[in-house]
């Protein structure tokens, strides 16, 4: 296998470039409290990268809510979440994020966002990174949520790239699976129990250097090649 010809990075947003996971959690917690449904931080961990509806279904379990009530609860949670992101600023970018975006841009690498969130555009604006991003795939872009590959394939298409030219950066297991299903390179941020299926696992973006990753991916490609040719 030749050296990977990486031309694009597709970043998940929530939990990768900014810690909105906590804001989603607080909004769900408020809703759960109002509905007297038990919920906590630990339960929220299972909702990383999960769509709004699927998250709510997870929280309500088999409680008999009507479709109208479900819709109303989704709207209510979103209201709380939207309120909380109004105060976001570029300071809410996670450590290492801006340095990496700038390094990639200087290297001529295209940058896309692949987020399940319908609020992704607002968050990108508030973080002040809209001018650093070439394409956005968000909660409105495709039908099938992660772990289906659709969202990342959509982002790659917007960037004008083939899947194998793209690196996905994800903090959720379902997101890593989606990247692999799309035939892309996957970088997982967080514990191995969550993102261990990725090609490369890192604790966070802090200190992340494109040059280091490039070397790692070349090694992996070489290893794969020797495994298949032996
Ligand atoms: C993902 C988040 O990015 O977007 C999930 O990790 C969230 O927590 C999902 O539920 C959908 O977001 P939204 O903003 O459309 O409700
Ligand atoms: Mg995420």
mmCIF file of C-alpha atoms and ligand atoms in Angstrom:
data_model
loop_
_atom_site.group_PDB
_atom_site.id
_atom_site.type_symbol
_atom_site.label_atom_id
_atom_site.label_comp_id
_atom_site.label_asym_id
_atom_site.label_seq_id
_atom_site.Cartn_x
_atom_site.Cartn_y
_atom_site.Cartn_z
ATOM 1 C CA UNK A 1 0.000 0.000 0.000
ATOM 2 C CA UNK A 2 1.450 3.413 -0.894
ATOM 3 C CA UNK A 3 1.677 6.148 1.712
ATOM 4 C CA UNK A 4 -1.794 7.447 2.571
ATOM 5 C CA UNK A 5 -2.559 10.502 0.469
ATOM 6 C CA UNK A 6 -4.444 12.497 3.104
ATOM 7 C CA UNK A 7 -6.059 15.655 1.735
ATOM 8 C CA UNK A 8 -8.792 16.316 4.287
ATOM 9 C CA UNK A 9 -9.732 16.191 7.950
ATOM 10 C CA UNK A 10 -13.331 15.781 9.078
ATOM 11 C CA UNK A 11 -13.854 16.771 12.695
ATOM 12 C CA UNK A 12 -16.722 15.723 14.846
ATOM 13 C CA UNK A 13 -17.707 18.850 16.790
ATOM 14 C CA UNK A 14 -19.220 17.997 20.184
ATOM 15 C CA UNK A 15 -16.495 16.548 22.409
ATOM 16 C CA UNK A 16 -13.728 17.042 19.814
ATOM 17 C CA UNK A 17 -13.386 20.767 19.082
ATOM 18 C CA UNK A 18 -15.437 21.902 22.081
ATOM 19 C CA UNK A 19 -16.897 20.329 25.178
ATOM 20 C CA UNK A 20 -20.577 20.725 24.402
ATOM 21 C CA UNK A 21 -21.052 17.208 25.811
ATOM 22 C CA UNK A 22 -21.428 18.884 29.229
ATOM 23 C CA UNK A 23 -24.011 21.369 27.892
ATOM 24 C CA UNK A 24 -26.018 18.588 26.236
ATOM 25 C CA UNK A 25 -25.837 16.746 29.560
ATOM 26 C CA UNK A 26 -27.125 19.734 31.577
ATOM 27 C CA UNK A 27 -30.055 20.208 29.170
ATOM 28 C CA UNK A 28 -31.007 16.521 29.323
ATOM 29 C CA UNK A 29 -30.634 16.530 33.117
ATOM 30 C CA UNK A 30 -33.031 19.491 33.435
ATOM 31 C CA UNK A 31 -35.577 17.749 31.241
ATOM 32 C CA UNK A 32 -35.199 14.441 33.085
ATOM 33 C CA UNK A 33 -35.631 16.206 36.444
ATOM 34 C CA UNK A 34 -38.789 17.942 35.216
ATOM 35 C CA UNK A 35 -40.146 14.582 34.092
ATOM 36 C CA UNK A 36 -38.965 12.836 37.298
ATOM 37 C CA UNK A 37 -36.897 10.397 35.255
ATOM 38 C CA UNK A 38 -33.648 9.209 36.840
ATOM 39 C CA UNK A 39 -30.615 10.425 34.870
ATOM 40 C CA UNK A 40 -26.996 11.217 35.692
ATOM 41 C CA UNK A 41 -23.565 11.917 34.230
ATOM 42 C CA UNK A 42 -22.833 8.253 33.800
ATOM 43 C CA UNK A 43 -26.031 7.644 31.801
ATOM 44 C CA UNK A 44 -25.107 10.674 29.707
ATOM 45 C CA UNK A 45 -21.775 9.087 28.696
ATOM 46 C CA UNK A 46 -23.765 6.578 26.635
ATOM 47 C CA UNK A 47 -25.317 9.484 24.691
ATOM 48 C CA UNK A 48 -22.059 10.821 23.226
ATOM 49 C CA UNK A 49 -22.618 11.318 19.495
ATOM 50 C CA UNK A 50 -26.188 9.960 19.712
ATOM 51 C CA UNK A 51 -28.929 11.887 17.867
ATOM 52 C CA UNK A 52 -31.454 13.999 19.768
ATOM 53 C CA UNK A 53 -34.339 11.588 19.281
ATOM 54 C CA UNK A 54 -32.306 8.457 20.040
ATOM 55 C CA UNK A 55 -30.925 10.162 23.174
ATOM 56 C CA UNK A 56 -34.440 10.943 24.399
ATOM 57 C CA UNK A 57 -35.626 7.398 23.688
ATOM 58 C CA UNK A 58 -32.697 6.132 25.729
ATOM 59 C CA UNK A 59 -33.616 8.396 28.641
ATOM 60 C CA UNK A 60 -37.362 7.635 28.697
ATOM 61 C CA UNK A 61 -36.868 3.871 28.245
ATOM 62 C CA UNK A 62 -40.254 2.131 28.105
ATOM 63 C CA UNK A 63 -42.246 4.958 29.725
ATOM 64 C CA UNK A 64 -45.437 5.355 27.661
ATOM 65 C CA UNK A 65 -45.059 8.836 26.114
ATOM 66 C CA UNK A 66 -47.038 9.775 23.008
ATOM 67 C CA UNK A 67 -45.307 10.992 19.824
ATOM 68 C CA UNK A 68 -46.586 14.523 20.593
ATOM 69 C CA UNK A 69 -45.033 14.393 24.060
ATOM 70 C CA UNK A 70 -41.780 13.078 22.609
ATOM 71 C CA UNK A 71 -41.691 15.953 20.110
ATOM 72 C CA UNK A 72 -42.394 18.461 22.874
ATOM 73 C CA UNK A 73 -39.607 17.042 25.071
ATOM 74 C CA UNK A 74 -37.124 17.149 22.169
ATOM 75 C CA UNK A 75 -38.017 20.797 21.607
ATOM 76 C CA UNK A 76 -37.766 21.603 25.302
ATOM 77 C CA UNK A 77 -34.333 19.998 25.654
ATOM 78 C CA UNK A 78 -33.177 21.843 22.557
ATOM 79 C CA UNK A 79 -34.401 25.140 23.987
ATOM 80 C CA UNK A 80 -32.294 24.602 27.098
ATOM 81 C CA UNK A 81 -29.302 23.604 24.986
ATOM 82 C CA UNK A 82 -29.638 26.528 22.560
ATOM 83 C CA UNK A 83 -29.861 28.900 25.548
ATOM 84 C CA UNK A 84 -26.621 27.498 26.917
ATOM 85 C CA UNK A 85 -24.644 27.847 23.676
ATOM 86 C CA UNK A 86 -25.467 31.558 23.394
ATOM 87 C CA UNK A 87 -22.666 32.222 25.881
ATOM 88 C CA UNK A 88 -20.055 30.259 23.949
ATOM 89 C CA UNK A 89 -16.975 32.095 22.697
ATOM 90 C CA UNK A 90 -13.686 31.099 21.019
ATOM 91 C CA UNK A 91 -12.452 30.421 24.572
ATOM 92 C CA UNK A 92 -14.625 27.305 24.514
ATOM 93 C CA UNK A 93 -12.460 25.629 21.880
ATOM 94 C CA UNK A 94 -10.692 22.673 23.492
ATOM 95 C CA UNK A 95 -6.905 22.909 24.005
ATOM 96 C CA UNK A 96 -4.970 22.166 20.824
ATOM 97 C CA UNK A 97 -7.958 22.694 18.500
ATOM 98 C CA UNK A 98 -7.007 26.032 16.980
ATOM 99 C CA UNK A 99 -3.324 25.117 16.621
ATOM 100 C CA UNK A 100 -4.266 21.964 14.722
ATOM 101 C CA UNK A 101 -6.792 23.724 12.457
ATOM 102 C CA UNK A 102 -4.149 26.333 11.581
ATOM 103 C CA UNK A 103 -1.428 23.723 11.006
ATOM 104 C CA UNK A 104 -3.719 21.757 8.689
ATOM 105 C CA UNK A 105 -4.743 24.820 6.723
ATOM 106 C CA UNK A 106 -1.118 25.827 6.285
ATOM 107 C CA UNK A 107 -0.377 22.327 4.989
ATOM 108 C CA UNK A 108 -3.153 22.761 2.395
ATOM 109 C CA UNK A 109 -5.377 20.141 4.046
ATOM 110 C CA UNK A 110 -9.116 20.726 3.647
ATOM 111 C CA UNK A 111 -11.251 20.858 6.781
ATOM 112 C CA UNK A 112 -14.779 19.572 7.220
ATOM 113 C CA UNK A 113 -17.123 19.185 10.162
ATOM 114 C CA UNK A 114 -19.177 15.988 10.538
ATOM 115 C CA UNK A 115 -21.585 16.497 13.425
ATOM 116 C CA UNK A 116 -24.913 14.863 14.240
ATOM 117 C CA UNK A 117 -26.073 18.151 15.722
ATOM 118 C CA UNK A 118 -28.656 20.448 14.180
ATOM 119 C CA UNK A 119 -26.994 23.224 16.152
ATOM 120 C CA UNK A 120 -23.543 22.643 14.632
ATOM 121 C CA UNK A 121 -23.561 25.835 12.523
ATOM 122 C CA UNK A 122 -24.401 28.021 15.515
ATOM 123 C CA UNK A 123 -21.660 26.393 17.587
ATOM 124 C CA UNK A 124 -19.118 26.828 14.760
ATOM 125 C CA UNK A 125 -20.039 30.527 14.485
ATOM 126 C CA UNK A 126 -19.799 31.081 18.241
ATOM 127 C CA UNK A 127 -16.416 29.338 18.370
ATOM 128 C CA UNK A 128 -15.218 31.719 15.645
ATOM 129 C CA UNK A 129 -13.938 28.970 13.341
ATOM 130 C CA UNK A 130 -16.375 29.348 10.419
ATOM 131 C CA UNK A 131 -13.655 30.817 8.187
ATOM 132 C CA UNK A 132 -11.359 27.856 8.857
ATOM 133 C CA UNK A 133 -13.906 25.274 7.726
ATOM 134 C CA UNK A 134 -14.434 24.264 4.073
ATOM 135 C CA UNK A 135 -17.556 22.094 4.513
ATOM 136 C CA UNK A 136 -20.164 21.317 7.133
ATOM 137 C CA UNK A 137 -22.174 18.102 7.418
ATOM 138 C CA UNK A 138 -24.646 18.437 10.288
ATOM 139 C CA UNK A 139 -27.870 17.031 11.718
ATOM 140 C CA UNK A 140 -29.745 18.181 8.596
ATOM 141 C CA UNK A 141 -27.417 16.614 6.010
ATOM 142 C CA UNK A 142 -28.289 12.906 5.946
ATOM 143 C CA UNK A 143 -30.977 10.489 7.144
ATOM 144 C CA UNK A 144 -28.888 7.704 8.665
ATOM 145 C CA UNK A 145 -27.088 8.677 11.884
ATOM 146 C CA UNK A 146 -23.613 7.452 12.919
ATOM 147 C CA UNK A 147 -22.495 4.584 13.036
ATOM 148 C CA UNK A 148 -23.732 4.663 9.415
ATOM 149 C CA UNK A 149 -20.997 6.163 7.196
ATOM 150 C CA UNK A 150 -23.410 8.606 5.456
ATOM 151 C CA UNK A 151 -22.543 11.813 7.328
ATOM 152 C CA UNK A 152 -18.794 11.477 6.761
ATOM 153 C CA UNK A 153 -19.281 10.435 3.130
ATOM 154 C CA UNK A 154 -21.432 13.542 2.673
ATOM 155 C CA UNK A 155 -18.679 15.721 4.196
ATOM 156 C CA UNK A 156 -15.985 14.118 1.989
ATOM 157 C CA UNK A 157 -18.114 14.746 -1.080
ATOM 158 C CA UNK A 158 -18.503 18.400 -0.110
ATOM 159 C CA UNK A 159 -14.717 18.598 0.205
ATOM 160 C CA UNK A 160 -14.329 16.915 -3.199
ATOM 161 C CA UNK A 161 -12.295 14.052 -1.704
ATOM 162 C CA UNK A 162 -12.325 10.263 -1.741
ATOM 163 C CA UNK A 163 -12.922 8.499 1.618
ATOM 164 C CA UNK A 164 -9.356 7.154 1.828
ATOM 165 C CA UNK A 165 -8.039 10.720 1.527
ATOM 166 C CA UNK A 166 -9.833 11.721 4.744
ATOM 167 C CA UNK A 167 -9.013 11.494 8.446
ATOM 168 C CA UNK A 168 -11.951 11.611 10.857
ATOM 169 C CA UNK A 169 -11.437 12.836 14.423
ATOM 170 C CA UNK A 170 -14.073 11.509 16.835
ATOM 171 C CA UNK A 171 -14.757 11.150 20.551
ATOM 172 C CA UNK A 172 -17.652 8.661 20.256
ATOM 173 C CA UNK A 173 -17.570 4.923 19.554
ATOM 174 C CA UNK A 174 -20.399 5.258 17.031
ATOM 175 C CA UNK A 175 -18.434 8.017 15.275
ATOM 176 C CA UNK A 176 -15.294 5.898 15.007
ATOM 177 C CA UNK A 177 -17.392 3.048 13.598
ATOM 178 C CA UNK A 178 -18.946 5.454 11.077
ATOM 179 C CA UNK A 179 -15.497 6.625 9.940
ATOM 180 C CA UNK A 180 -14.272 3.047 9.492
ATOM 181 C CA UNK A 181 -17.472 2.083 7.671
ATOM 182 C CA UNK A 182 -16.840 5.040 5.332
ATOM 183 C CA UNK A 183 -13.356 3.698 4.544
ATOM 184 C CA UNK A 184 -11.631 6.676 6.178
ATOM 185 C CA UNK A 185 -8.758 6.954 8.625
ATOM 186 C CA UNK A 186 -9.996 7.298 12.208
ATOM 187 C CA UNK A 187 -8.436 9.155 15.127
ATOM 188 C CA UNK A 188 -10.244 8.477 18.418
ATOM 189 C CA UNK A 189 -10.051 10.936 21.301
ATOM 190 C CA UNK A 190 -10.595 9.474 24.756
ATOM 191 C CA UNK A 191 -10.316 6.125 26.532
ATOM 192 C CA UNK A 192 -9.637 2.961 24.512
ATOM 193 C CA UNK A 193 -12.864 1.397 25.859
ATOM 194 C CA UNK A 194 -14.712 4.094 23.934
ATOM 195 C CA UNK A 195 -12.647 4.768 20.805
ATOM 196 C CA UNK A 196 -10.207 1.828 20.738
ATOM 197 C CA UNK A 197 -11.370 0.731 17.276
ATOM 198 C CA UNK A 198 -9.762 3.846 15.726
ATOM 199 C CA UNK A 199 -6.433 3.611 13.843
ATOM 200 C CA UNK A 200 -4.887 6.038 16.323
ATOM 201 C CA UNK A 201 -6.119 6.785 19.865
ATOM 202 C CA UNK A 202 -5.135 9.997 21.680
ATOM 203 C CA UNK A 203 -6.241 11.514 24.999
ATOM 204 C CA UNK A 204 -7.127 14.881 23.390
ATOM 205 C CA UNK A 205 -6.097 17.302 20.646
ATOM 206 C CA UNK A 206 -3.519 18.915 22.924
ATOM 207 C CA UNK A 207 -0.068 18.572 21.365
ATOM 208 C CA UNK A 208 -1.555 16.841 18.294
ATOM 209 C CA UNK A 209 0.772 17.459 15.342
ATOM 210 C CA UNK A 210 -0.225 16.686 11.766
ATOM 211 C CA UNK A 211 3.376 15.640 10.981
ATOM 212 C CA UNK A 212 3.347 13.027 13.812
ATOM 213 C CA UNK A 213 0.022 11.613 12.743
ATOM 214 C CA UNK A 214 1.125 11.411 9.127
ATOM 215 C CA UNK A 215 4.101 9.260 10.179
ATOM 216 C CA UNK A 216 1.853 7.016 12.290
ATOM 217 C CA UNK A 217 -0.629 6.496 9.448
ATOM 218 C CA UNK A 218 2.186 5.656 7.025
ATOM 219 C CA UNK A 219 3.422 3.006 9.475
ATOM 220 C CA UNK A 220 -0.047 1.515 9.777
ATOM 221 C CA UNK A 221 -0.441 1.443 5.987
ATOM 222 C CA UNK A 222 2.964 -0.248 5.651
ATOM 223 C CA UNK A 223 2.083 -2.819 8.338
ATOM 224 C CA UNK A 224 -1.245 -3.589 6.681
ATOM 225 C CA UNK A 225 0.535 -3.989 3.366
ATOM 226 C CA UNK A 226 3.100 -6.445 4.740
ATOM 227 C CA UNK A 227 0.340 -8.414 6.523
ATOM 228 C CA UNK A 228 -1.626 -8.834 3.331
ATOM 229 C CA UNK A 229 1.389 -9.626 1.153
ATOM 230 C CA UNK A 230 2.737 -12.286 3.586
HETATM 231 C C1 LIG B 1 -24.029 15.132 18.746
HETATM 232 C C2 LIG B 1 -23.896 15.155 20.256
HETATM 233 O O1 LIG B 1 -22.952 15.801 18.165
HETATM 234 O O2 LIG B 1 -25.243 15.787 18.349
HETATM 235 C C3 LIG B 1 -25.121 14.540 20.899
HETATM 236 O O3 LIG B 1 -22.729 14.409 20.620
HETATM 237 C C4 LIG B 1 -26.378 15.248 20.410
HETATM 238 O O4 LIG B 1 -25.006 14.663 22.302
HETATM 239 C C5 LIG B 1 -26.429 15.209 18.879
HETATM 240 O O5 LIG B 1 -27.546 14.617 20.935
HETATM 241 C C6 LIG B 1 -27.642 15.953 18.311
HETATM 242 O O6 LIG B 1 -27.517 17.311 18.626
HETATM 243 P P1 LIG B 1 -28.690 18.382 18.501
HETATM 244 O O7 LIG B 1 -27.998 19.696 18.773
HETATM 245 O O8 LIG B 1 -29.203 18.308 17.096
HETATM 246 O O9 LIG B 1 -29.730 18.040 19.491
HETATM 247 MG MG1 LIG B 2 -18.745 13.876 19.607
#
